Amino acid sequence: MAAISERKKRILAVVVDEYITNAEPVGSKYIAEKAGLNVSSATIRNELAELTNLGYLEQPHTSAGRVPTAQGYRLYVNELMERTKLSMEETEEINRSLNLKVQQLDKMMSDVGKLAADLTNYPALAMATYTPDTIKRFDLLYVDANTFIIVVLLGSSKVQNKLVHLPFSVEQAMVQKLSTVFNANFTGLTEEQITPLLISSTERAVGDTMGLVSAVAGFALEVLASSKNSQAVFSGESKLLQLPEFRDPDKAHHLMNYLSDAEHLANLPGLDFGDDVKVLIGPENIADELRDSSVILAKYDAGDGMQGVIGVVGPTRMDYSKLAAKLSYIADGLSKALAGGKTDAFPGFGKLMIKDKN
């Protein structure tokens, strides 16, 4: 996309700011008063027409003003949006809510999502997943000729065990040998790294023709799979109905039904974005149900190897700067609180990967 002039950027910023506030198309007269460009209304109308042709604005009706498109919002977020600093009252409200509720959160996503919805006044989503665990140590304990116990110590310090009954006899030396081999070759591996090839090659190395290696490896895979617990919830659904864009109950319910499905939430970027805050605008969302909506996400550390995401969902006409600042601040607070740190002194809102206004 070709670069646009600073004057066009200024006009676009005025249109977005006003449309976010009032949800009404913005006309050239208002822009002439607010943009401070010292140019005629005719010049502004020409610039609006060019911004429309370039895809940054659209004109709902022939005689109406302009409204931003998803492309216009994206340019606004990337280049034009001023970084919002939360007021003392806003930070105190967030801190107060976290202090009151953090002891009850217990890392439950429903509570985290409700907290985000209450503090932003937007429908909110919350997701969390444990980082892939590994096995730190294997202990195979011989009981008798037909029985042994598998004990595994995970990197997260959790211990799992299983009693194995065999329909055949096995010598104690073989069980001890397997313990040594598994500690040498299977520790520090994720579930995906324990492959059929590794299992079969280990069977050949120890001369196992009875399926003992497969039994131990199978238990290891079960333990690692169960450690990858994840949750996703949607909270504050009724807040959609307060927004002008979702006053149509059918439209609101269509979106709410989609977001109420945890599998659908799992298709959002989740934990795989590098920035502290991620903004998805309209068609940038994968799902068709979200193509008229925007999603703002922020990551937090829930402790014990769990990574979380909080976010809000709403119309493309959202106050991206304000909401990004709030979500970042809440995420910072959750990271400190759920990790056992102090909850009475959070830093200012975290680093946002958004450029200051030129």
Short mmCIF file of C-alpha atoms in Angstrom, two decimals:
data_model
loop_
_atom_site.label_atom_id
_atom_site.label_comp_id
_atom_site.label_asym_id
_atom_site.label_seq_id
_atom_site.Cartn_x
_atom_site.Cartn_y
_atom_site.Cartn_z
CA MET A 1 0.00 0.00 0.00
CA ALA A 2 1.40 3.37 -1.04
CA ALA A 3 2.29 5.83 1.71
CA ILE A 4 -0.21 8.60 2.33
CA SER A 5 0.46 12.21 3.21
CA GLU A 6 0.59 13.56 6.73
CA ARG A 7 -2.51 15.61 6.02
CA LYS A 8 -4.46 12.51 5.07
CA LYS A 9 -3.21 10.79 8.21
CA ARG A 10 -4.38 13.70 10.32
CA ILE A 11 -7.82 13.65 8.70
CA LEU A 12 -8.05 9.87 9.15
CA ALA A 13 -7.12 10.18 12.84
CA VAL A 14 -9.86 12.78 13.39
CA VAL A 15 -12.44 10.57 11.67
CA VAL A 16 -11.46 7.51 13.74
CA ASP A 17 -11.38 9.40 17.04
CA GLU A 18 -14.79 10.98 16.45
CA TYR A 19 -16.38 7.76 15.16
CA ILE A 20 -15.09 5.82 18.20
CA THR A 21 -16.75 8.38 20.46
CA ASN A 22 -20.12 8.87 18.76
CA ALA A 23 -20.62 5.97 16.30
CA GLU A 24 -21.85 8.45 13.67
CA PRO A 25 -20.35 9.19 10.22
CA VAL A 26 -17.96 12.15 10.32
CA GLY A 27 -18.41 15.06 7.89
CA SER A 28 -15.97 17.54 6.37
CA LYS A 29 -17.29 20.45 8.44
CA TYR A 30 -16.42 18.74 11.71
CA ILE A 31 -12.99 17.76 10.38
CA ALA A 32 -12.30 21.36 9.32
CA GLU A 33 -12.99 22.47 12.89
CA LYS A 34 -11.00 19.75 14.64
CA ALA A 35 -8.09 18.88 12.37
CA GLY A 36 -6.39 22.26 12.62
CA LEU A 37 -5.15 22.04 9.03
CA ASN A 38 -6.02 25.59 7.90
CA VAL A 39 -7.41 24.36 4.58
CA SER A 40 -10.81 24.77 2.94
CA SER A 41 -13.70 22.38 3.31
CA ALA A 42 -13.36 21.60 -0.41
CA THR A 43 -9.79 20.45 0.13
CA ILE A 44 -10.89 18.26 3.01
CA ARG A 45 -13.67 16.75 0.90
CA ASN A 46 -11.11 15.91 -1.78
CA GLU A 47 -8.86 14.28 0.81
CA LEU A 48 -11.82 12.30 2.17
CA ALA A 49 -12.64 11.11 -1.34
CA GLU A 50 -9.03 9.97 -1.86
CA LEU A 51 -8.95 8.20 1.51
CA THR A 52 -12.17 6.45 0.48
CA ASN A 53 -10.70 5.40 -2.87
CA LEU A 54 -7.61 4.08 -1.07
CA GLY A 55 -9.79 1.92 1.18
CA TYR A 56 -9.21 3.69 4.50
CA LEU A 57 -12.72 5.18 4.74
CA GLU A 58 -16.16 4.37 3.46
CA GLN A 59 -19.32 6.39 2.94
CA PRO A 60 -22.44 4.64 4.29
CA HIS A 61 -24.82 6.94 2.40
CA THR A 62 -24.43 9.37 -0.48
CA SER A 63 -24.92 12.49 1.63
CA ALA A 64 -23.39 11.18 4.83
CA GLY A 65 -19.91 11.60 6.23
CA ARG A 66 -17.26 8.91 6.35
CA VAL A 67 -16.54 6.02 8.70
CA PRO A 68 -13.29 4.05 9.01
CA THR A 69 -12.77 0.69 7.34
CA ALA A 70 -10.79 -2.18 8.85
CA GLN A 71 -7.83 -0.96 6.78
CA GLY A 72 -8.27 2.53 8.22
CA TYR A 73 -8.35 1.19 11.77
CA ARG A 74 -5.18 -0.81 11.12
CA LEU A 75 -3.26 2.30 9.94
CA TYR A 76 -4.64 4.17 12.96
CA VAL A 77 -3.46 1.50 15.42
CA ASN A 78 -0.04 1.09 13.78
CA GLU A 79 0.87 4.72 13.17
CA LEU A 80 -1.62 7.32 14.40
CA MET A 81 -2.92 6.22 17.76
CA GLU A 82 -1.52 8.09 20.73
CA ARG A 83 -0.32 5.98 23.63
CA THR A 84 -2.84 6.21 26.47
CA LYS A 85 -1.66 6.56 30.04
CA LEU A 86 -4.20 5.43 32.58
CA SER A 87 -5.34 7.99 35.11
CA MET A 88 -4.62 7.59 38.81
CA GLU A 89 -8.30 6.77 39.37
CA GLU A 90 -8.24 4.04 36.73
CA THR A 91 -5.09 2.39 38.07
CA GLU A 92 -6.45 2.56 41.61
CA GLU A 93 -9.70 0.90 40.48
CA ILE A 94 -7.77 -1.93 38.82
CA ASN A 95 -5.47 -2.37 41.81
CA ARG A 96 -8.44 -2.36 44.19
CA SER A 97 -10.27 -5.00 42.16
CA LEU A 98 -7.20 -7.20 41.93
CA ASN A 99 -6.49 -6.88 45.64
CA LEU A 100 -10.06 -7.85 46.50
CA LYS A 101 -10.36 -10.72 44.06
CA VAL A 102 -6.93 -12.23 43.59
CA GLN A 103 -7.28 -14.57 46.58
CA GLN A 104 -10.47 -15.94 45.02
CA LEU A 105 -9.18 -16.21 41.47
CA ASP A 106 -7.22 -19.41 41.99
CA LYS A 107 -6.28 -19.18 38.31
CA MET A 108 -9.83 -20.04 37.23
CA MET A 109 -10.42 -18.64 33.77
CA SER A 110 -14.05 -17.79 34.50
CA ASP A 111 -12.94 -15.46 37.30
CA VAL A 112 -10.15 -13.91 35.24
CA GLY A 113 -12.52 -13.30 32.33
CA LYS A 114 -15.17 -11.74 34.56
CA LEU A 115 -12.54 -9.46 36.11
CA ALA A 116 -11.44 -8.25 32.65
CA ALA A 117 -15.06 -7.71 31.56
CA ASP A 118 -15.89 -5.72 34.70
CA LEU A 119 -12.82 -3.49 34.42
CA THR A 120 -13.14 -2.77 30.68
CA ASN A 121 -16.96 -2.87 30.37
CA TYR A 122 -16.55 -5.04 27.25
CA PRO A 123 -17.21 -8.74 26.69
CA ALA A 124 -13.99 -10.49 27.66
CA LEU A 125 -12.25 -13.75 26.97
CA ALA A 126 -9.63 -15.55 29.01
CA MET A 127 -7.38 -18.39 27.91
CA ALA A 128 -4.58 -20.26 29.63
CA THR A 129 -2.39 -23.23 28.93
CA TYR A 130 0.53 -24.88 30.61
CA THR A 131 3.87 -24.70 28.86
CA PRO A 132 4.92 -28.17 27.60
CA ASP A 133 6.27 -30.20 30.51
CA THR A 134 9.05 -32.80 30.42
CA ILE A 135 10.02 -35.75 32.59
CA LYS A 136 12.99 -35.06 34.83
CA ARG A 137 13.51 -38.57 36.15
CA PHE A 138 12.27 -42.17 35.77
CA ASP A 139 12.25 -44.73 38.58
CA LEU A 140 11.19 -48.30 37.76
CA LEU A 141 10.63 -50.25 40.97
CA TYR A 142 10.65 -54.07 40.82
CA VAL A 143 7.90 -55.66 42.93
CA ASP A 144 7.88 -59.30 41.80
CA ALA A 145 8.29 -61.33 38.61
CA ASN A 146 4.98 -60.04 37.22
CA THR A 147 4.79 -56.54 38.67
CA PHE A 148 6.73 -53.29 38.68
CA ILE A 149 5.95 -49.62 39.39
CA ILE A 150 6.72 -46.69 37.07
CA VAL A 151 7.43 -43.42 38.87
CA VAL A 152 8.08 -40.24 36.90
CA LEU A 153 9.16 -36.85 38.22
CA LEU A 154 8.10 -33.97 35.97
CA GLY A 155 10.04 -30.77 35.43
CA SER A 156 7.22 -28.98 37.26
CA SER A 157 8.05 -31.16 40.33
CA LYS A 158 4.82 -33.16 40.04
CA VAL A 159 5.10 -36.93 40.54
CA GLN A 160 3.01 -39.56 38.76
CA ASN A 161 3.13 -43.33 39.17
CA LYS A 162 1.57 -46.46 37.76
CA LEU A 163 1.48 -50.10 38.87
CA VAL A 164 2.13 -52.43 35.89
CA HIS A 165 0.92 -56.04 35.97
CA LEU A 166 2.51 -58.36 33.41
CA PRO A 167 1.08 -61.60 31.95
CA PHE A 168 4.64 -62.94 31.84
CA SER A 169 7.71 -62.96 34.07
CA VAL A 170 10.46 -60.35 33.93
CA GLU A 171 13.78 -60.30 35.74
CA GLN A 172 14.70 -57.53 38.16
CA ALA A 173 17.86 -56.80 36.15
CA MET A 174 15.73 -56.00 33.08
CA VAL A 175 13.61 -53.53 35.04
CA GLN A 176 16.75 -51.84 36.37
CA LYS A 177 18.21 -51.71 32.84
CA LEU A 178 15.06 -50.05 31.52
CA SER A 179 15.23 -47.46 34.30
CA THR A 180 18.79 -46.56 33.28
CA VAL A 181 17.95 -46.40 29.58
CA PHE A 182 14.87 -44.20 30.08
CA ASN A 183 16.79 -41.77 32.28
CA ALA A 184 19.48 -41.55 29.62
CA ASN A 185 17.22 -41.16 26.57
CA PHE A 186 13.71 -40.01 27.55
CA THR A 187 14.27 -37.27 30.15
CA GLY A 188 13.92 -33.65 29.08
CA LEU A 189 11.72 -34.57 26.11
CA THR A 190 8.27 -33.15 25.34
CA GLU A 191 5.37 -35.35 24.32
CA GLU A 192 6.04 -34.64 20.64
CA GLN A 193 9.68 -35.72 20.95
CA ILE A 194 8.85 -39.21 22.22
CA THR A 195 8.36 -40.67 18.77
CA PRO A 196 7.61 -44.22 17.54
CA LEU A 197 11.11 -44.26 16.07
CA LEU A 198 12.67 -43.51 19.47
CA ILE A 199 10.55 -46.21 21.12
CA SER A 200 11.40 -48.87 18.51
CA SER A 201 15.10 -48.06 18.57
CA THR A 202 15.09 -48.32 22.38
CA GLU A 203 13.40 -51.72 22.15
CA ARG A 204 16.18 -52.95 19.86
CA ALA A 205 18.90 -51.46 22.09
CA VAL A 206 17.73 -53.32 25.22
CA GLY A 207 16.57 -56.45 23.43
CA ASP A 208 12.96 -55.99 24.50
CA THR A 209 10.55 -58.33 22.68
CA MET A 210 7.82 -58.23 25.38
CA GLY A 211 6.57 -54.65 25.03
CA LEU A 212 8.13 -53.34 28.23
CA VAL A 213 9.57 -50.24 26.56
CA SER A 214 6.21 -49.48 24.99
CA ALA A 215 4.50 -49.79 28.37
CA VAL A 216 6.85 -47.31 30.05
CA ALA A 217 6.88 -44.93 27.07
CA GLY A 218 3.08 -45.10 26.83
CA PHE A 219 2.73 -44.04 30.46
CA ALA A 220 5.21 -41.20 29.89
CA LEU A 221 3.12 -39.98 26.95
CA GLU A 222 -0.08 -40.14 29.02
CA VAL A 223 1.49 -38.08 31.80
CA LEU A 224 2.88 -35.44 29.41
CA ALA A 225 -0.44 -35.20 27.54
CA SER A 226 -2.39 -34.67 30.78
CA SER A 227 0.04 -31.93 31.85
CA LYS A 228 -0.91 -29.82 28.81
CA ASN A 229 -4.13 -28.63 30.38
CA SER A 230 -5.77 -25.58 28.79
CA GLN A 231 -8.88 -23.54 29.46
CA ALA A 232 -10.82 -20.90 27.54
CA VAL A 233 -13.92 -18.98 28.63
CA PHE A 234 -16.00 -16.01 27.47
CA SER A 235 -17.47 -13.59 30.04
CA GLY A 236 -19.69 -10.50 30.08
CA GLU A 237 -21.81 -11.50 27.09
CA SER A 238 -24.60 -9.08 28.04
CA LYS A 239 -22.24 -6.14 27.56
CA LEU A 240 -22.49 -6.69 23.79
CA LEU A 241 -26.11 -5.59 23.87
CA GLN A 242 -25.08 -2.20 25.26
CA LEU A 243 -23.10 -1.40 22.10
CA PRO A 244 -24.91 0.30 19.18
CA GLU A 245 -23.45 -2.16 16.66
CA PHE A 246 -25.04 -5.11 18.49
CA ARG A 247 -28.48 -3.76 19.29
CA ASP A 248 -29.78 -6.25 16.76
CA PRO A 249 -30.35 -9.29 19.04
CA ASP A 250 -29.76 -11.76 16.21
CA LYS A 251 -26.35 -10.26 15.42
CA ALA A 252 -25.38 -10.19 19.10
CA HIS A 253 -26.53 -13.75 19.77
CA HIS A 254 -24.71 -15.01 16.67
CA LEU A 255 -21.43 -13.64 18.00
CA MET A 256 -22.11 -14.71 21.59
CA ASN A 257 -22.90 -18.27 20.52
CA TYR A 258 -19.64 -18.43 18.60
CA LEU A 259 -17.50 -17.13 21.46
CA SER A 260 -19.22 -19.34 24.03
CA ASP A 261 -17.61 -22.38 22.37
CA ALA A 262 -14.18 -23.05 23.91
CA GLU A 263 -12.98 -24.68 20.69
CA HIS A 264 -13.67 -21.45 18.79
CA LEU A 265 -11.70 -19.44 21.33
CA ALA A 266 -8.80 -21.83 20.81
CA ASN A 267 -8.62 -20.66 17.18
CA LEU A 268 -7.72 -17.14 18.28
CA PRO A 269 -3.99 -16.30 18.38
CA GLY A 270 -3.84 -17.43 22.00
CA LEU A 271 -0.25 -17.43 23.23
CA ASP A 272 1.56 -17.35 19.90
CA PHE A 273 1.95 -13.58 19.48
CA GLY A 274 5.19 -11.87 20.38
CA ASP A 275 3.93 -8.43 21.44
CA ASP A 276 2.57 -7.62 24.88
CA VAL A 277 -0.70 -6.56 23.25
CA LYS A 278 -2.22 -7.93 20.04
CA VAL A 279 -4.95 -6.13 18.09
CA LEU A 280 -7.00 -8.03 15.48
CA ILE A 281 -9.29 -5.81 13.41
CA GLY A 282 -12.31 -7.10 11.48
CA PRO A 283 -11.22 -9.30 8.56
CA GLU A 284 -7.86 -9.97 10.25
CA ASN A 285 -9.74 -12.43 12.47
CA ILE A 286 -9.74 -15.97 11.18
CA ALA A 287 -13.42 -16.71 11.79
CA ASP A 288 -16.18 -15.25 9.63
CA GLU A 289 -18.21 -14.64 12.80
CA LEU A 290 -15.58 -12.09 13.91
CA ARG A 291 -15.14 -10.23 10.63
CA ASP A 292 -17.24 -7.29 11.85
CA SER A 293 -15.53 -7.24 15.26
CA SER A 294 -12.16 -6.48 16.76
CA VAL A 295 -10.26 -8.44 19.39
CA ILE A 296 -7.61 -6.98 21.72
CA LEU A 297 -5.43 -9.48 23.61
CA ALA A 298 -2.79 -9.20 26.35
CA LYS A 299 -0.61 -11.96 27.85
CA TYR A 300 0.08 -12.64 31.51
CA ASP A 301 2.02 -15.19 33.55
CA ALA A 302 -0.25 -17.24 35.80
CA GLY A 303 2.59 -19.03 37.60
CA ASP A 304 3.32 -22.77 37.89
CA GLY A 305 4.19 -22.93 34.21
CA MET A 306 0.83 -21.57 33.07
CA GLN A 307 0.63 -18.78 30.50
CA GLY A 308 -2.58 -16.81 30.10
CA VAL A 309 -4.29 -14.39 27.74
CA ILE A 310 -7.03 -11.90 28.51
CA GLY A 311 -8.87 -9.97 25.86
CA VAL A 312 -11.94 -8.03 24.88
CA VAL A 313 -14.24 -8.39 21.89
CA GLY A 314 -16.30 -5.59 20.41
CA PRO A 315 -17.07 -3.60 17.28
CA THR A 316 -14.26 -2.29 15.11
CA ARG A 317 -15.22 1.09 16.58
CA MET A 318 -13.36 0.55 19.85
CA ASP A 319 -11.07 2.85 21.80
CA TYR A 320 -8.01 0.76 20.99
CA SER A 321 -5.55 2.92 22.91
CA LYS A 322 -7.57 2.97 26.13
CA LEU A 323 -8.44 -0.72 26.03
CA ALA A 324 -4.90 -1.78 25.16
CA ALA A 325 -3.57 0.22 28.10
CA LYS A 326 -6.13 -1.27 30.48
CA LEU A 327 -5.57 -4.85 29.36
CA SER A 328 -1.81 -4.45 29.58
CA TYR A 329 -2.08 -3.04 33.09
CA ILE A 330 -4.47 -5.80 34.19
CA ALA A 331 -2.14 -8.43 32.68
CA ASP A 332 0.82 -6.97 34.56
CA GLY A 333 -1.19 -7.05 37.77
CA LEU A 334 -2.35 -10.63 37.24
CA SER A 335 1.21 -11.75 36.55
CA LYS A 336 2.38 -10.28 39.84
CA ALA A 337 -0.61 -11.38 41.88
CA LEU A 338 -0.85 -14.96 40.62
CA ALA A 339 2.89 -15.43 40.95
CA GLY A 340 2.60 -14.54 44.63
CA GLY A 341 4.05 -11.04 44.37
CA LYS A 342 2.73 -7.89 45.96
CA THR A 343 -0.62 -6.70 44.64
CA ASP A 344 -0.51 -3.19 46.03
CA ALA A 345 2.03 -1.68 43.68
CA PHE A 346 1.84 -2.59 40.04
CA PRO A 347 3.98 -0.90 37.41
CA GLY A 348 2.43 1.38 34.85
CA PHE A 349 0.87 -0.23 31.85
CA GLY A 350 3.24 -2.60 30.09
CA LYS A 351 5.11 -1.98 26.88
CA LEU A 352 2.72 -1.66 23.96
CA MET A 353 3.98 -2.45 20.49
CA ILE A 354 2.28 0.68 19.14
CA LYS A 355 4.10 3.68 17.77
CA ASP A 356 3.61 7.08 19.30
CA LYS A 357 1.73 9.53 17.13
CA ASN A 358 3.91 11.29 14.58
#
